[in-house]
DNA sequence: GCATTTTAATCAATCGTTTGATTAGTTTTG
DNA sequence: CAAAACTAATCAAACGATTGATTAAAATGC
């Protein structure tokens, strides 16, 4: 019973088996996909016994659901405040682009996995969760666009398509960075490369949309 | 070998078991992914015996490789000629956008599968094939952009990012059409909806890039 | 009648899940 | 306080089902 003086953990070893399973599963799901990952792999990677997966999460899919819920929770929180600020529409848009790029590029693997799940739409529960989380961001983006259009700072545009351009551009960069910059050997796991790609992406999108939305026809 | 007078097929039955396997496998791979599709499913869906898969293609992966090769072959063929035409850079760009949207939206399921494969990058052979096929299109796009910039009709821009925007926007629309137009119940399998989405996407991208690339700073 | 195509049966391997037992820590009880 | 009862966590082993692949025999076409 926890010897005196609180011996927390020994080195950095197994803080929590439950969390270890989540961490290992997320890594593996990102790398090899849901179907491509076996419970035995999760067991090995996490150091937990196979039975613990079902003990804690009921099933392999239960682990997946848990991971997605954890990540998706608090998705819109940081972005929502942007729309409260007393700043111009164009400034709001620029901040949203930066915030969106930051989040997506902070965990490219997970974003890839999310998109695989969305494109497969096998597990309806997950599909709807992802869809809802995304639609939160879309509503925010749309509001910024329509507000800007109403006060005359943005010209009229196909806002749905504008949103598709913002999200699509960032997703495209995350999924195929080599395509974007084939002349270098860029690696999204390298923090330096990641920052460079993010800066380029943000600068491009901000420039693109500023020019597009504020140019008099 | 193909008896005289070409007795094609009897009713609509088994024209070719080999082709039936390819068709069934492509459908299933698109719907449930590569790992999520079993050889027995392919066998059932195609009407061919399980052993025929290995007989004709050596393995399950062999079927997959065959499908990808068939689809990828002739990828750049239709687009290459565009760059030969004696038309303005902006006109070339508009045509490429239309051609690209047409191809992607002509088979959304396959395009989704291709992107899943690209984002998983499990099978290196496939990964490289897809990458090479895409990079063909990218080179064409980049050439159009730089040509336009050299003759002064386009302003300087981050061309790699511009390309990411074009491809990313279209991919985003294909993968999540509901996100793009949640107020309607659009369906990419419905030819009418598909045409409408394609027209909207093309119009948006052409407008966006025309404004962006031809606006004096 | 020979080569090609197709079949049913079977293979070892792996899948996700469940089991019964064991450990250690906590609570309850007398 | 200590014996008894209970609880959550963990384990090795095994479950039945399914996986991709292979076999050897049968059917087919020429």
Short mmCIF file of N, CA, C and O in Angstrom, two decimals, chain B residues 7-60:
data_model
loop_
_atom_site.label_atom_id
_atom_site.label_comp_id
_atom_site.label_asym_id
_atom_site.label_seq_id
_atom_site.Cartn_x
_atom_site.Cartn_y
_atom_site.Cartn_z
N UNK B 7 -19.06 -15.20 -80.28
CA UNK B 7 -20.21 -15.59 -79.47
C UNK B 7 -20.23 -14.88 -78.12
O UNK B 7 -20.82 -15.37 -77.18
N UNK B 8 -19.59 -13.77 -78.10
CA UNK B 8 -19.50 -12.92 -76.88
C UNK B 8 -19.95 -13.59 -75.57
O UNK B 8 -19.27 -14.43 -75.01
N UNK B 9 -21.15 -13.23 -75.17
CA UNK B 9 -21.64 -13.86 -73.94
C UNK B 9 -23.06 -14.35 -74.17
O UNK B 9 -23.76 -13.91 -75.07
N UNK B 10 -23.50 -15.25 -73.29
CA UNK B 10 -24.80 -15.87 -73.47
C UNK B 10 -25.93 -14.89 -73.12
O UNK B 10 -26.66 -14.42 -73.97
N UNK B 11 -26.08 -14.65 -71.85
CA UNK B 11 -27.15 -13.72 -71.45
C UNK B 11 -26.48 -12.42 -70.97
O UNK B 11 -26.30 -11.51 -71.73
N UNK B 12 -26.19 -12.39 -69.72
CA UNK B 12 -25.33 -11.31 -69.24
C UNK B 12 -24.28 -11.99 -68.38
O UNK B 12 -23.57 -11.36 -67.61
N UNK B 13 -24.25 -13.30 -68.52
CA UNK B 13 -23.44 -14.13 -67.61
C UNK B 13 -21.96 -14.07 -67.92
O UNK B 13 -21.55 -13.81 -69.04
N UNK B 14 -21.20 -14.32 -66.90
CA UNK B 14 -19.74 -14.45 -66.91
C UNK B 14 -19.09 -14.25 -68.27
O UNK B 14 -18.86 -15.17 -69.02
N UNK B 15 -18.86 -12.99 -68.56
CA UNK B 15 -18.12 -12.67 -69.77
C UNK B 15 -16.70 -13.18 -69.58
O UNK B 15 -16.13 -13.83 -70.43
N UNK B 16 -16.19 -12.88 -68.42
CA UNK B 16 -14.80 -13.21 -68.14
C UNK B 16 -14.61 -13.25 -66.63
O UNK B 16 -14.80 -12.24 -65.96
N UNK B 17 -14.24 -14.38 -66.16
CA UNK B 17 -14.07 -14.54 -64.70
C UNK B 17 -12.99 -13.60 -64.18
O UNK B 17 -13.11 -13.01 -63.11
N UNK B 18 -11.96 -13.49 -64.96
CA UNK B 18 -10.86 -12.62 -64.56
C UNK B 18 -11.33 -11.18 -64.36
O UNK B 18 -11.04 -10.54 -63.36
N UNK B 19 -12.09 -10.71 -65.33
CA UNK B 19 -12.59 -9.34 -65.24
C UNK B 19 -13.62 -9.21 -64.13
O UNK B 19 -13.69 -8.18 -63.45
N UNK B 20 -14.41 -10.27 -63.94
CA UNK B 20 -15.42 -10.24 -62.88
C UNK B 20 -14.76 -10.07 -61.52
O UNK B 20 -15.27 -9.36 -60.65
N UNK B 21 -13.63 -10.73 -61.34
CA UNK B 21 -12.90 -10.61 -60.09
C UNK B 21 -12.40 -9.17 -59.90
O UNK B 21 -12.55 -8.57 -58.83
N UNK B 22 -11.84 -8.61 -60.96
CA UNK B 22 -11.35 -7.23 -60.88
C UNK B 22 -12.49 -6.27 -60.52
O UNK B 22 -12.35 -5.43 -59.63
N UNK B 23 -13.61 -6.43 -61.20
CA UNK B 23 -14.74 -5.53 -60.95
C UNK B 23 -15.24 -5.65 -59.51
O UNK B 23 -15.47 -4.64 -58.84
N UNK B 24 -15.42 -6.89 -59.08
CA UNK B 24 -15.93 -7.11 -57.72
C UNK B 24 -14.94 -6.58 -56.69
O UNK B 24 -15.33 -5.94 -55.71
N UNK B 25 -13.67 -6.85 -56.92
CA UNK B 25 -12.65 -6.43 -55.96
C UNK B 25 -12.58 -4.91 -55.87
O UNK B 25 -12.49 -4.34 -54.78
N UNK B 26 -12.64 -4.25 -57.01
CA UNK B 26 -12.58 -2.79 -56.99
C UNK B 26 -13.75 -2.22 -56.21
O UNK B 26 -13.58 -1.31 -55.38
N UNK B 27 -14.92 -2.78 -56.46
CA UNK B 27 -16.10 -2.30 -55.74
C UNK B 27 -15.91 -2.46 -54.23
O UNK B 27 -16.15 -1.54 -53.46
N UNK B 28 -15.47 -3.66 -53.85
CA UNK B 28 -15.33 -3.95 -52.42
C UNK B 28 -14.20 -3.15 -51.78
O UNK B 28 -14.34 -2.64 -50.68
N UNK B 29 -13.07 -3.06 -52.48
CA UNK B 29 -11.95 -2.28 -51.94
C UNK B 29 -12.38 -0.82 -51.72
O UNK B 29 -12.00 -0.20 -50.72
N UNK B 30 -13.15 -0.29 -52.66
CA UNK B 30 -13.62 1.09 -52.52
C UNK B 30 -14.54 1.22 -51.32
O UNK B 30 -14.46 2.19 -50.57
N UNK B 31 -15.41 0.23 -51.15
CA UNK B 31 -16.44 0.34 -50.11
C UNK B 31 -15.87 0.08 -48.71
O UNK B 31 -16.20 0.79 -47.76
N UNK B 32 -15.07 -0.96 -48.60
CA UNK B 32 -14.67 -1.39 -47.25
C UNK B 32 -13.16 -1.40 -47.05
O UNK B 32 -12.69 -1.87 -46.02
N UNK B 33 -12.43 -0.89 -48.03
CA UNK B 33 -10.99 -0.85 -47.89
C UNK B 33 -10.31 -2.17 -48.22
O UNK B 33 -10.97 -3.20 -48.32
N UNK B 34 -9.01 -2.11 -48.37
CA UNK B 34 -8.26 -3.32 -48.75
C UNK B 34 -8.26 -4.35 -47.62
O UNK B 34 -8.64 -5.49 -47.82
N UNK B 35 -7.86 -3.93 -46.45
CA UNK B 35 -7.81 -4.87 -45.31
C UNK B 35 -9.20 -5.34 -44.93
O UNK B 35 -9.38 -6.45 -44.44
N UNK B 36 -10.18 -4.49 -45.15
CA UNK B 36 -11.54 -4.82 -44.76
C UNK B 36 -12.26 -5.71 -45.73
O UNK B 36 -13.40 -6.10 -45.49
N UNK B 37 -11.61 -6.04 -46.82
CA UNK B 37 -12.22 -6.91 -47.83
C UNK B 37 -11.53 -8.27 -47.81
O UNK B 37 -10.32 -8.36 -47.87
N UNK B 38 -12.33 -9.34 -47.73
CA UNK B 38 -11.75 -10.69 -47.72
C UNK B 38 -11.85 -11.31 -49.12
O UNK B 38 -12.68 -10.91 -49.93
N UNK B 39 -10.98 -12.27 -49.34
CA UNK B 39 -11.00 -12.95 -50.64
C UNK B 39 -12.31 -13.70 -50.84
O UNK B 39 -12.75 -13.87 -51.97
N UNK B 40 -12.92 -14.12 -49.75
CA UNK B 40 -14.21 -14.80 -49.88
C UNK B 40 -15.30 -13.84 -50.35
O UNK B 40 -16.18 -14.20 -51.13
N UNK B 41 -15.24 -12.62 -49.86
CA UNK B 41 -16.19 -11.61 -50.35
C UNK B 41 -16.01 -11.37 -51.84
O UNK B 41 -16.99 -11.32 -52.58
N UNK B 42 -14.76 -11.25 -52.25
CA UNK B 42 -14.48 -11.05 -53.67
C UNK B 42 -15.01 -12.23 -54.47
O UNK B 42 -15.60 -12.07 -55.55
N UNK B 43 -14.79 -13.40 -53.92
CA UNK B 43 -15.27 -14.62 -54.60
C UNK B 43 -16.78 -14.61 -54.75
O UNK B 43 -17.31 -14.87 -55.83
N UNK B 44 -17.47 -14.30 -53.68
CA UNK B 44 -18.93 -14.27 -53.73
C UNK B 44 -19.44 -13.21 -54.70
O UNK B 44 -20.27 -13.48 -55.55
N UNK B 45 -18.92 -12.01 -54.54
CA UNK B 45 -19.38 -10.88 -55.35
C UNK B 45 -19.14 -11.11 -56.84
O UNK B 45 -19.95 -10.70 -57.67
N UNK B 46 -18.05 -11.78 -57.15
CA UNK B 46 -17.71 -11.96 -58.57
C UNK B 46 -18.29 -13.24 -59.14
O UNK B 46 -18.38 -13.40 -60.35
N UNK B 47 -18.68 -14.15 -58.27
CA UNK B 47 -19.17 -15.44 -58.74
C UNK B 47 -18.06 -16.41 -59.08
O UNK B 47 -18.32 -17.53 -59.53
N UNK B 48 -16.83 -15.99 -58.85
CA UNK B 48 -15.70 -16.86 -59.15
C UNK B 48 -15.27 -17.62 -57.90
O UNK B 48 -15.41 -17.14 -56.78
N UNK B 49 -14.74 -18.77 -58.11
CA UNK B 49 -14.20 -19.55 -57.00
C UNK B 49 -13.01 -18.83 -56.39
O UNK B 49 -12.26 -18.12 -57.07
N UNK B 50 -12.86 -19.03 -55.07
CA UNK B 50 -11.78 -18.35 -54.37
C UNK B 50 -10.41 -18.59 -55.00
O UNK B 50 -9.58 -17.69 -55.08
N UNK B 51 -10.21 -19.81 -55.42
CA UNK B 51 -8.90 -20.17 -55.96
C UNK B 51 -8.57 -19.40 -57.24
O UNK B 51 -7.41 -19.23 -57.60
N UNK B 52 -9.62 -18.92 -57.91
CA UNK B 52 -9.39 -18.19 -59.15
C UNK B 52 -8.64 -16.88 -58.92
O UNK B 52 -7.93 -16.39 -59.80
N UNK B 53 -8.82 -16.33 -57.75
CA UNK B 53 -8.12 -15.09 -57.42
C UNK B 53 -6.62 -15.32 -57.46
O UNK B 53 -5.87 -14.56 -58.07
N UNK B 54 -6.19 -16.42 -56.84
CA UNK B 54 -4.75 -16.73 -56.84
C UNK B 54 -4.31 -17.27 -58.18
O UNK B 54 -3.16 -17.11 -58.59
N UNK B 55 -5.24 -17.93 -58.85
CA UNK B 55 -4.90 -18.48 -60.17
C UNK B 55 -4.56 -17.37 -61.15
O UNK B 55 -3.58 -17.43 -61.88
N UNK B 56 -5.36 -16.32 -61.15
CA UNK B 56 -5.15 -15.24 -62.11
C UNK B 56 -4.19 -14.17 -61.61
O UNK B 56 -3.43 -13.60 -62.39
N UNK B 57 -4.23 -13.89 -60.33
CA UNK B 57 -3.47 -12.73 -59.84
C UNK B 57 -2.40 -13.07 -58.80
O UNK B 57 -1.72 -12.18 -58.31
N UNK B 58 -2.31 -14.36 -58.47
CA UNK B 58 -1.26 -14.78 -57.55
C UNK B 58 -1.60 -14.56 -56.09
O UNK B 58 -1.29 -15.39 -55.25
N UNK B 59 -2.25 -13.45 -55.80
CA UNK B 59 -2.59 -13.14 -54.41
C UNK B 59 -3.64 -12.04 -54.37
O UNK B 59 -3.99 -11.45 -55.39
N UNK B 60 -4.13 -11.79 -53.18
CA UNK B 60 -5.09 -10.69 -52.99
C UNK B 60 -4.45 -9.36 -53.38
O UNK B 60 -5.07 -8.54 -54.06
#
